[in-house]
Every structure is written in structure tokens, then in C-alpha cells.
Amino acid sequence: RPYIPHIVLTLLIVLLGAAHVQATPIFEPNNRPTQATILNVGQLSVADSLNGDSGRPNTLLASSDPAFTKILAVDDNSSPLGDGFASKLTGVPLQPNGSAYFRVTGAPDTSFTGNQTQSGSYSVRFDLFDAQHNFFESLPMDFEGVAPGMLDFVWFDPPKVAEPQRVGGTVDVTINNVVGPGTGDSLDFFRFSGLQPGQQFTAHLTANFHGLIGLYSGVSNLVAESHPGDNAPTLTGNADSQGRILIGVSGGNDTAFKGEHVEQGQYLLTVVPVSVPEPSSVLLLALGGALAMLGPRLRRSFCFNIIHRLRGQ
């Protein structure tokens, strides 16, 4: 038999495994459980990639007068939300009637005329403070979009019922530019099959980014997920009554699996079934446990009688 060096043998195993992983094409978009890529029966590994950083606009925010003729204050990247390129203005004085007015554009449109090429969605949060700088209200979040050549005018009206806290108060305006799945491939779903009904398994994600995996039942119910921030995300579960498994892949802290992250890179998703013992193995294990409870002399006699009876049959 020819000698095969260990490193060569290992390389052959890796290459064969890679060929198995790529045996099924990855159909996009598979960014919803109902659009999951259905893998070949018995295929337990799949390679793909995520790009959650596409479609995250670099915003510019300005406060304005009610007629939107004057720019009063501007911010570029101060928001603690998003990917570091979202905007925030703090302590913007409210108008005497309790309203406030803002413009939003994309970088580098510092003149706020729409001369920009950013594209994507964002949300705006308004936090209100009274004249003594005490927080008292957050307004419902607005969701907007940036497009090339586009300029947004964002404001909130005075309250229908007078709110004394707004008199002399201020507002903090915070933009989050990581909203939803963006325009990139930030979510993947795969359906594995070929396991035994209800068979237990462990799923592993190997990636060069902070990944997250989730187990779904039916077509839309998230029942388990890996811990956010794990360097090697894993989860355990059971196949359904038909031996199938539906797993979603996302990134960052996107525990709702909406694609709200900026992670990108290659990954390998692997399912490892827990072996189901053969019936004969189960019998021998049970028999061994019973024998362990007997004394040495009784154990020998019991074994002899069992062997004798088995031979007699």
C-alpha cells in the first residue's frame, strides 16, 4: 500500500469536504425563512458569505428654522447607533410652540442641497427634555431613506394638547443608519434534511466575523439562537418530524434576525447530528449497567447463565 504523508491526507480530506459543501448551489435571495436554500438530502455543511455593510448611509444632520431657510447646527458622525457614520444633535432648543425642524442628507453634502450619492435607510429618534434638562418623553421613531440627490426634511409638530414640559425645553435627535437588512446580503437561511425524526444535533458557524445562528420551527418561529458575540457560535436542537432543520445566519447582535448588522465575510455552517445507538448497542449498554450493580460472584454466574441460554437458543 503506498505511503501517504499525513499532511497530504489531511489536505485531501479538506478538499473532499469542500467539494461536498459546494455540491448544492446557494440560491439568493435566501434572506427569509420562507426563501431558505434547500440543501441536498444528507448535506450537513454549506459555505456562503454575508455583506451587512452595504446600504448603510453616511448621514449629515442639521437643525433648521421652521421655514427651512437657515441651518442652525450640523453634525456628521456623533451618533452612538449604527456603524459610526450616523449623526446626532444634542440639546437643540425647541420652538416656543414645542416643535423642532431638521434636515438630513448624505455625506459629503455639507451645504444640504442634495448633492450626494448615499443610499439606504435610517431611523430618527427624538428625546425631549424640559427646561431643567430632565428627560420626559421619546417620540415614536421615524424611518426614512437616503437616495442620491435626495434631501429629507424631518420635523415634529407642536403637541395637540399643551405640554408644559416643552416650554424652554430641548431635544436630542439621534440617527441610526443600520436599519433592516440594508441592500447587501445580510441574512441567509438554509434547510437541512436527511436526519432521523426528532434527532438531536449541534450546529457550528465558522466565520471571520462576529456571526449569529438561529434555529427555526415551521417557517417563521425562532426557537433558539447562539450567544451574541461568540467567536465560534453554536446551538443545539432537534430535527422536526421529517428529519429537517431550518437555520438562519446573521451577524453582530441581530438577535431578531432582521439583518441589522454591518458584518461581512465568508463562513461555514455545519450541522453535526448526535449519533443514534443501534438497538443491539442499547441492549448491551443496559445489560452492562445491570451487571455493574451485582457482586463479582453473582456477576460471573449471571454471565454464564446468559451465555448458556443464548447458546441454547
mmCIF file with all atom_site columns, C-alpha atoms in Angstrom, residues 101-237:
data_model
loop_
_atom_site.group_PDB
_atom_site.id
_atom_site.type_symbol
_atom_site.label_atom_id
_atom_site.label_alt_id
_atom_site.label_comp_id
_atom_site.label_asym_id
_atom_site.label_entity_id
_atom_site.label_seq_id
_atom_site.pdbx_PDB_ins_code
_atom_site.Cartn_x
_atom_site.Cartn_y
_atom_site.Cartn_z
_atom_site.occupancy
_atom_site.B_iso_or_equiv
_atom_site.pdbx_formal_charge
_atom_site.auth_seq_id
_atom_site.auth_comp_id
_atom_site.auth_asym_id
_atom_site.auth_atom_id
_atom_site.pdbx_PDB_model_num
ATOM 1   C CA . TYR A 1 101 ? -37.198 71.121 12.455 1.00 0.00 ? 101 TYR A CA 1
ATOM 2   C CA . PHE A 1 102 ? -34.281 69.262 10.848 1.00 0.00 ? 102 PHE A CA 1
ATOM 3   C CA . ARG A 1 103 ? -32.652 68.379 7.540  1.00 0.00 ? 103 ARG A CA 1
ATOM 4   C CA . VAL A 1 104 ? -30.973 65.050 6.726  1.00 0.00 ? 104 VAL A CA 1
ATOM 5   C CA . THR A 1 105 ? -28.701 64.389 3.766  1.00 0.00 ? 105 THR A CA 1
ATOM 6   C CA . GLY A 1 106 ? -25.790 62.164 2.839  1.00 0.00 ? 106 GLY A CA 1
ATOM 7   C CA . ALA A 1 107 ? -22.090 62.922 3.110  1.00 0.00 ? 107 ALA A CA 1
ATOM 8   C CA . PRO A 1 108 ? -20.366 64.989 1.866  1.00 0.00 ? 108 PRO A CA 1
ATOM 9   C CA . ASP A 1 109 ? -23.336 67.329 1.240  1.00 0.00 ? 109 ASP A CA 1
ATOM 10  C CA . THR A 1 110 ? -22.420 69.923 3.899  1.00 0.00 ? 110 THR A CA 1
ATOM 11  C CA . SER A 1 111 ? -24.484 72.538 2.059  1.00 0.00 ? 111 SER A CA 1
ATOM 12  C CA . PHE A 1 112 ? -27.643 70.399 2.469  1.00 0.00 ? 112 PHE A CA 1
ATOM 13  C CA . THR A 1 113 ? -28.699 70.791 -1.149 1.00 0.00 ? 113 THR A CA 1
ATOM 14  C CA . GLY A 1 114 ? -28.934 67.072 -2.021 1.00 0.00 ? 114 GLY A CA 1
ATOM 15  C CA . ASN A 1 115 ? -25.525 66.933 -3.709 1.00 0.00 ? 115 ASN A CA 1
ATOM 16  C CA . GLN A 1 116 ? -24.672 63.421 -2.506 1.00 0.00 ? 116 GLN A CA 1
ATOM 17  C CA . THR A 1 117 ? -24.694 59.773 -3.636 1.00 0.00 ? 117 THR A CA 1
ATOM 18  C CA . GLN A 1 118 ? -25.531 57.925 -0.404 1.00 0.00 ? 118 GLN A CA 1
ATOM 19  C CA . SER A 1 119 ? -28.227 55.255 -0.456 1.00 0.00 ? 119 SER A CA 1
ATOM 20  C CA . GLY A 1 120 ? -30.029 53.352 2.290  1.00 0.00 ? 120 GLY A CA 1
ATOM 21  C CA . SER A 1 121 ? -32.463 53.557 5.190  1.00 0.00 ? 121 SER A CA 1
ATOM 22  C CA . TYR A 1 122 ? -32.191 55.198 8.586  1.00 0.00 ? 122 TYR A CA 1
ATOM 23  C CA . SER A 1 123 ? -34.292 55.901 11.664 1.00 0.00 ? 123 SER A CA 1
ATOM 24  C CA . VAL A 1 124 ? -34.654 59.083 13.711 1.00 0.00 ? 124 VAL A CA 1
ATOM 25  C CA . ARG A 1 125 ? -35.285 59.190 17.463 1.00 0.00 ? 125 ARG A CA 1
ATOM 26  C CA . PHE A 1 126 ? -36.397 62.329 19.320 1.00 0.00 ? 126 PHE A CA 1
ATOM 27  C CA . ASP A 1 127 ? -35.728 62.524 23.075 1.00 0.00 ? 127 ASP A CA 1
ATOM 28  C CA . LEU A 1 128 ? -37.340 65.521 24.794 1.00 0.00 ? 128 LEU A CA 1
ATOM 29  C CA . PHE A 1 129 ? -36.018 67.333 27.898 1.00 0.00 ? 129 PHE A CA 1
ATOM 30  C CA . ASP A 1 130 ? -37.600 70.099 29.964 1.00 0.00 ? 130 ASP A CA 1
ATOM 31  C CA . ALA A 1 131 ? -36.005 73.464 30.834 1.00 0.00 ? 131 ALA A CA 1
ATOM 32  C CA . GLN A 1 132 ? -34.168 71.830 33.750 1.00 0.00 ? 132 GLN A CA 1
ATOM 33  C CA . HIS A 1 133 ? -32.652 69.198 31.374 1.00 0.00 ? 133 HIS A CA 1
ATOM 34  C CA . ASN A 1 134 ? -34.834 66.406 32.765 1.00 0.00 ? 134 ASN A CA 1
ATOM 35  C CA . PHE A 1 135 ? -35.871 63.777 30.225 1.00 0.00 ? 135 PHE A CA 1
ATOM 36  C CA . PHE A 1 136 ? -39.636 63.389 29.928 1.00 0.00 ? 136 PHE A CA 1
ATOM 37  C CA . GLU A 1 137 ? -40.580 61.846 26.564 1.00 0.00 ? 137 GLU A CA 1
ATOM 38  C CA . SER A 1 138 ? -39.384 59.929 23.478 1.00 0.00 ? 138 SER A CA 1
ATOM 39  C CA . LEU A 1 139 ? -41.426 60.438 20.327 1.00 0.00 ? 139 LEU A CA 1
ATOM 40  C CA . PRO A 1 140 ? -42.302 57.475 18.085 1.00 0.00 ? 140 PRO A CA 1
ATOM 41  C CA . MET A 1 141 ? -39.342 56.636 15.878 1.00 0.00 ? 141 MET A CA 1
ATOM 42  C CA . ASP A 1 142 ? -39.444 57.731 12.238 1.00 0.00 ? 142 ASP A CA 1
ATOM 43  C CA . PHE A 1 143 ? -37.979 55.587 9.446  1.00 0.00 ? 143 PHE A CA 1
ATOM 44  C CA . GLU A 1 144 ? -36.679 57.364 6.378  1.00 0.00 ? 144 GLU A CA 1
ATOM 45  C CA . GLY A 1 145 ? -34.430 56.737 3.391  1.00 0.00 ? 145 GLY A CA 1
ATOM 46  C CA . VAL A 1 146 ? -31.487 58.405 1.696  1.00 0.00 ? 146 VAL A CA 1
ATOM 47  C CA . ALA A 1 147 ? -31.057 58.298 -2.079 1.00 0.00 ? 147 ALA A CA 1
ATOM 48  C CA . PRO A 1 148 ? -28.617 60.029 -4.451 1.00 0.00 ? 148 PRO A CA 1
ATOM 49  C CA . GLY A 1 149 ? -29.576 63.667 -4.962 1.00 0.00 ? 149 GLY A CA 1
ATOM 50  C CA . MET A 1 150 ? -32.146 63.454 -2.184 1.00 0.00 ? 150 MET A CA 1
ATOM 51  C CA . LEU A 1 151 ? -32.635 65.721 0.854  1.00 0.00 ? 151 LEU A CA 1
ATOM 52  C CA . ASP A 1 152 ? -35.001 64.922 3.742  1.00 0.00 ? 152 ASP A CA 1
ATOM 53  C CA . PHE A 1 153 ? -36.899 67.461 5.822  1.00 0.00 ? 153 PHE A CA 1
ATOM 54  C CA . VAL A 1 154 ? -37.778 65.961 9.203  1.00 0.00 ? 154 VAL A CA 1
ATOM 55  C CA . TRP A 1 155 ? -39.745 67.673 11.961 1.00 0.00 ? 155 TRP A CA 1
ATOM 56  C CA . PHE A 1 156 ? -42.277 67.128 14.703 1.00 0.00 ? 156 PHE A CA 1
ATOM 57  C CA . ASP A 1 157 ? -45.266 69.350 15.250 1.00 0.00 ? 157 ASP A CA 1
ATOM 58  C CA . PRO A 1 158 ? -46.358 71.058 18.468 1.00 0.00 ? 158 PRO A CA 1
ATOM 59  C CA . PRO A 1 159 ? -48.488 68.810 20.684 1.00 0.00 ? 159 PRO A CA 1
ATOM 60  C CA . LYS A 1 160 ? -52.249 68.837 20.210 1.00 0.00 ? 160 LYS A CA 1
ATOM 61  C CA . VAL A 1 161 ? -52.614 69.074 23.973 1.00 0.00 ? 161 VAL A CA 1
ATOM 62  C CA . ALA A 1 162 ? -50.292 71.569 25.671 1.00 0.00 ? 162 ALA A CA 1
ATOM 63  C CA . GLU A 1 163 ? -47.261 70.006 27.333 1.00 0.00 ? 163 GLU A CA 1
ATOM 64  C CA . PRO A 1 164 ? -45.769 72.471 29.854 1.00 0.00 ? 164 PRO A CA 1
ATOM 65  C CA . GLN A 1 165 ? -42.523 70.429 29.913 1.00 0.00 ? 165 GLN A CA 1
ATOM 66  C CA . ARG A 1 166 ? -41.738 71.551 26.369 1.00 0.00 ? 166 ARG A CA 1
ATOM 67  C CA . VAL A 1 167 ? -41.612 75.227 27.301 1.00 0.00 ? 167 VAL A CA 1
ATOM 68  C CA . GLY A 1 168 ? -37.943 76.193 27.279 1.00 0.00 ? 168 GLY A CA 1
ATOM 69  C CA . GLY A 1 169 ? -37.025 72.568 26.637 1.00 0.00 ? 169 GLY A CA 1
ATOM 70  C CA . THR A 1 170 ? -34.632 70.865 24.261 1.00 0.00 ? 170 THR A CA 1
ATOM 71  C CA . VAL A 1 171 ? -34.495 67.769 22.065 1.00 0.00 ? 171 VAL A CA 1
ATOM 72  C CA . ASP A 1 172 ? -31.771 65.232 21.296 1.00 0.00 ? 172 ASP A CA 1
ATOM 73  C CA . VAL A 1 173 ? -32.005 63.854 17.744 1.00 0.00 ? 173 VAL A CA 1
ATOM 74  C CA . THR A 1 174 ? -30.316 60.511 17.088 1.00 0.00 ? 174 THR A CA 1
ATOM 75  C CA . ILE A 1 175 ? -29.966 58.782 13.722 1.00 0.00 ? 175 ILE A CA 1
ATOM 76  C CA . ASN A 1 176 ? -29.393 55.045 13.331 1.00 0.00 ? 176 ASN A CA 1
ATOM 77  C CA . ASN A 1 177 ? -28.129 54.132 9.862  1.00 0.00 ? 177 ASN A CA 1
ATOM 78  C CA . VAL A 1 178 ? -28.196 50.345 10.444 1.00 0.00 ? 178 VAL A CA 1
ATOM 79  C CA . VAL A 1 179 ? -31.892 49.619 9.959  1.00 0.00 ? 179 VAL A CA 1
ATOM 80  C CA . GLY A 1 180 ? -33.180 46.370 8.495  1.00 0.00 ? 180 GLY A CA 1
ATOM 81  C CA . PRO A 1 181 ? -31.200 44.211 6.063  1.00 0.00 ? 181 PRO A CA 1
ATOM 82  C CA . GLY A 1 182 ? -29.766 47.093 4.046  1.00 0.00 ? 182 GLY A CA 1
ATOM 83  C CA . THR A 1 183 ? -29.055 46.479 0.380  1.00 0.00 ? 183 THR A CA 1
ATOM 84  C CA . GLY A 1 184 ? -26.436 43.760 0.856  1.00 0.00 ? 184 GLY A CA 1
ATOM 85  C CA . ASP A 1 185 ? -26.701 40.056 1.659  1.00 0.00 ? 185 ASP A CA 1
ATOM 86  C CA . SER A 1 186 ? -27.028 40.354 5.427  1.00 0.00 ? 186 SER A CA 1
ATOM 87  C CA . LEU A 1 187 ? -29.202 37.256 6.094  1.00 0.00 ? 187 LEU A CA 1
ATOM 88  C CA . ASP A 1 188 ? -29.089 33.637 4.922  1.00 0.00 ? 188 ASP A CA 1
ATOM 89  C CA . PHE A 1 189 ? -31.408 30.702 5.640  1.00 0.00 ? 189 PHE A CA 1
ATOM 90  C CA . PHE A 1 190 ? -30.774 27.013 4.919  1.00 0.00 ? 190 PHE A CA 1
ATOM 91  C CA . ARG A 1 191 ? -32.894 23.880 5.227  1.00 0.00 ? 191 ARG A CA 1
ATOM 92  C CA . PHE A 1 192 ? -31.030 20.653 6.032  1.00 0.00 ? 192 PHE A CA 1
ATOM 93  C CA . SER A 1 193 ? -32.677 17.240 5.687  1.00 0.00 ? 193 SER A CA 1
ATOM 94  C CA . GLY A 1 194 ? -31.936 13.543 5.973  1.00 0.00 ? 194 GLY A CA 1
ATOM 95  C CA . LEU A 1 195 ? -31.782 13.277 9.779  1.00 0.00 ? 195 LEU A CA 1
ATOM 96  C CA . GLN A 1 196 ? -33.952 10.976 11.855 1.00 0.00 ? 196 GLN A CA 1
ATOM 97  C CA . PRO A 1 197 ? -37.254 12.482 13.063 1.00 0.00 ? 197 PRO A CA 1
ATOM 98  C CA . GLY A 1 198 ? -36.541 14.424 16.247 1.00 0.00 ? 198 GLY A CA 1
ATOM 99  C CA . GLN A 1 199 ? -32.809 13.629 16.106 1.00 0.00 ? 199 GLN A CA 1
ATOM 100 C CA . GLN A 1 200 ? -30.633 15.898 18.234 1.00 0.00 ? 200 GLN A CA 1
ATOM 101 C CA . PHE A 1 201 ? -27.868 17.925 16.582 1.00 0.00 ? 201 PHE A CA 1
ATOM 102 C CA . THR A 1 202 ? -25.331 20.691 17.168 1.00 0.00 ? 202 THR A CA 1
ATOM 103 C CA . ALA A 1 203 ? -24.821 23.461 14.603 1.00 0.00 ? 203 ALA A CA 1
ATOM 104 C CA . HIS A 1 204 ? -21.483 25.292 14.289 1.00 0.00 ? 204 HIS A CA 1
ATOM 105 C CA . LEU A 1 205 ? -20.622 28.539 12.475 1.00 0.00 ? 205 LEU A CA 1
ATOM 106 C CA . THR A 1 206 ? -17.017 29.203 11.487 1.00 0.00 ? 206 THR A CA 1
ATOM 107 C CA . ALA A 1 207 ? -16.520 32.764 10.219 1.00 0.00 ? 207 ALA A CA 1
ATOM 108 C CA . ASN A 1 208 ? -14.066 35.661 10.044 1.00 0.00 ? 208 ASN A CA 1
ATOM 109 C CA . PHE A 1 209 ? -16.681 37.992 11.568 1.00 0.00 ? 209 PHE A CA 1
ATOM 110 C CA . HIS A 1 210 ? -18.992 38.040 14.594 1.00 0.00 ? 210 HIS A CA 1
ATOM 111 C CA . GLY A 1 211 ? -21.719 35.677 13.450 1.00 0.00 ? 211 GLY A CA 1
ATOM 112 C CA . LEU A 1 212 ? -25.035 34.547 14.847 1.00 0.00 ? 212 LEU A CA 1
ATOM 113 C CA . ILE A 1 213 ? -27.112 31.452 14.053 1.00 0.00 ? 213 ILE A CA 1
ATOM 114 C CA . GLY A 1 214 ? -30.750 30.715 14.871 1.00 0.00 ? 214 GLY A CA 1
ATOM 115 C CA . LEU A 1 215 ? -32.954 27.628 14.756 1.00 0.00 ? 215 LEU A CA 1
ATOM 116 C CA . TYR A 1 216 ? -36.455 27.964 13.322 1.00 0.00 ? 216 TYR A CA 1
ATOM 117 C CA . SER A 1 217 ? -39.501 25.738 13.667 1.00 0.00 ? 217 SER A CA 1
ATOM 118 C CA . GLY A 1 218 ? -42.128 25.676 10.957 1.00 0.00 ? 218 GLY A CA 1
ATOM 119 C CA . VAL A 1 219 ? -41.349 28.525 8.597  1.00 0.00 ? 219 VAL A CA 1
ATOM 120 C CA . SER A 1 220 ? -41.025 31.570 10.832 1.00 0.00 ? 220 SER A CA 1
ATOM 121 C CA . ASN A 1 221 ? -40.696 30.735 14.549 1.00 0.00 ? 221 ASN A CA 1
ATOM 122 C CA . LEU A 1 222 ? -37.267 31.426 16.047 1.00 0.00 ? 222 LEU A CA 1
ATOM 123 C CA . VAL A 1 223 ? -36.848 28.847 18.834 1.00 0.00 ? 223 VAL A CA 1
ATOM 124 C CA . ALA A 1 224 ? -33.107 29.008 19.676 1.00 0.00 ? 224 ALA A CA 1
ATOM 125 C CA . GLU A 1 225 ? -30.064 31.076 18.820 1.00 0.00 ? 225 GLU A CA 1
ATOM 126 C CA . SER A 1 226 ? -26.370 31.240 19.573 1.00 0.00 ? 226 SER A CA 1
ATOM 127 C CA . HIS A 1 227 ? -24.992 33.736 22.091 1.00 0.00 ? 227 HIS A CA 1
ATOM 128 C CA . PRO A 1 228 ? -24.225 37.157 20.548 1.00 0.00 ? 228 PRO A CA 1
ATOM 129 C CA . GLY A 1 229 ? -20.505 37.869 20.457 1.00 0.00 ? 229 GLY A CA 1
ATOM 130 C CA . ASP A 1 230 ? -19.359 34.237 20.488 1.00 0.00 ? 230 ASP A CA 1
ATOM 131 C CA . ASN A 1 231 ? -16.229 33.702 18.419 1.00 0.00 ? 231 ASN A CA 1
ATOM 132 C CA . ALA A 1 232 ? -17.463 30.223 17.469 1.00 0.00 ? 232 ALA A CA 1
ATOM 133 C CA . PRO A 1 233 ? -21.293 30.352 17.506 1.00 0.00 ? 233 PRO A CA 1
ATOM 134 C CA . THR A 1 234 ? -23.060 27.061 18.263 1.00 0.00 ? 234 THR A CA 1
ATOM 135 C CA . LEU A 1 235 ? -26.561 25.921 19.097 1.00 0.00 ? 235 LEU A CA 1
ATOM 136 C CA . THR A 1 236 ? -28.254 22.611 19.784 1.00 0.00 ? 236 THR A CA 1
ATOM 137 C CA . GLY A 1 237 ? -31.707 21.404 18.846 1.00 0.00 ? 237 GLY A CA 1
#
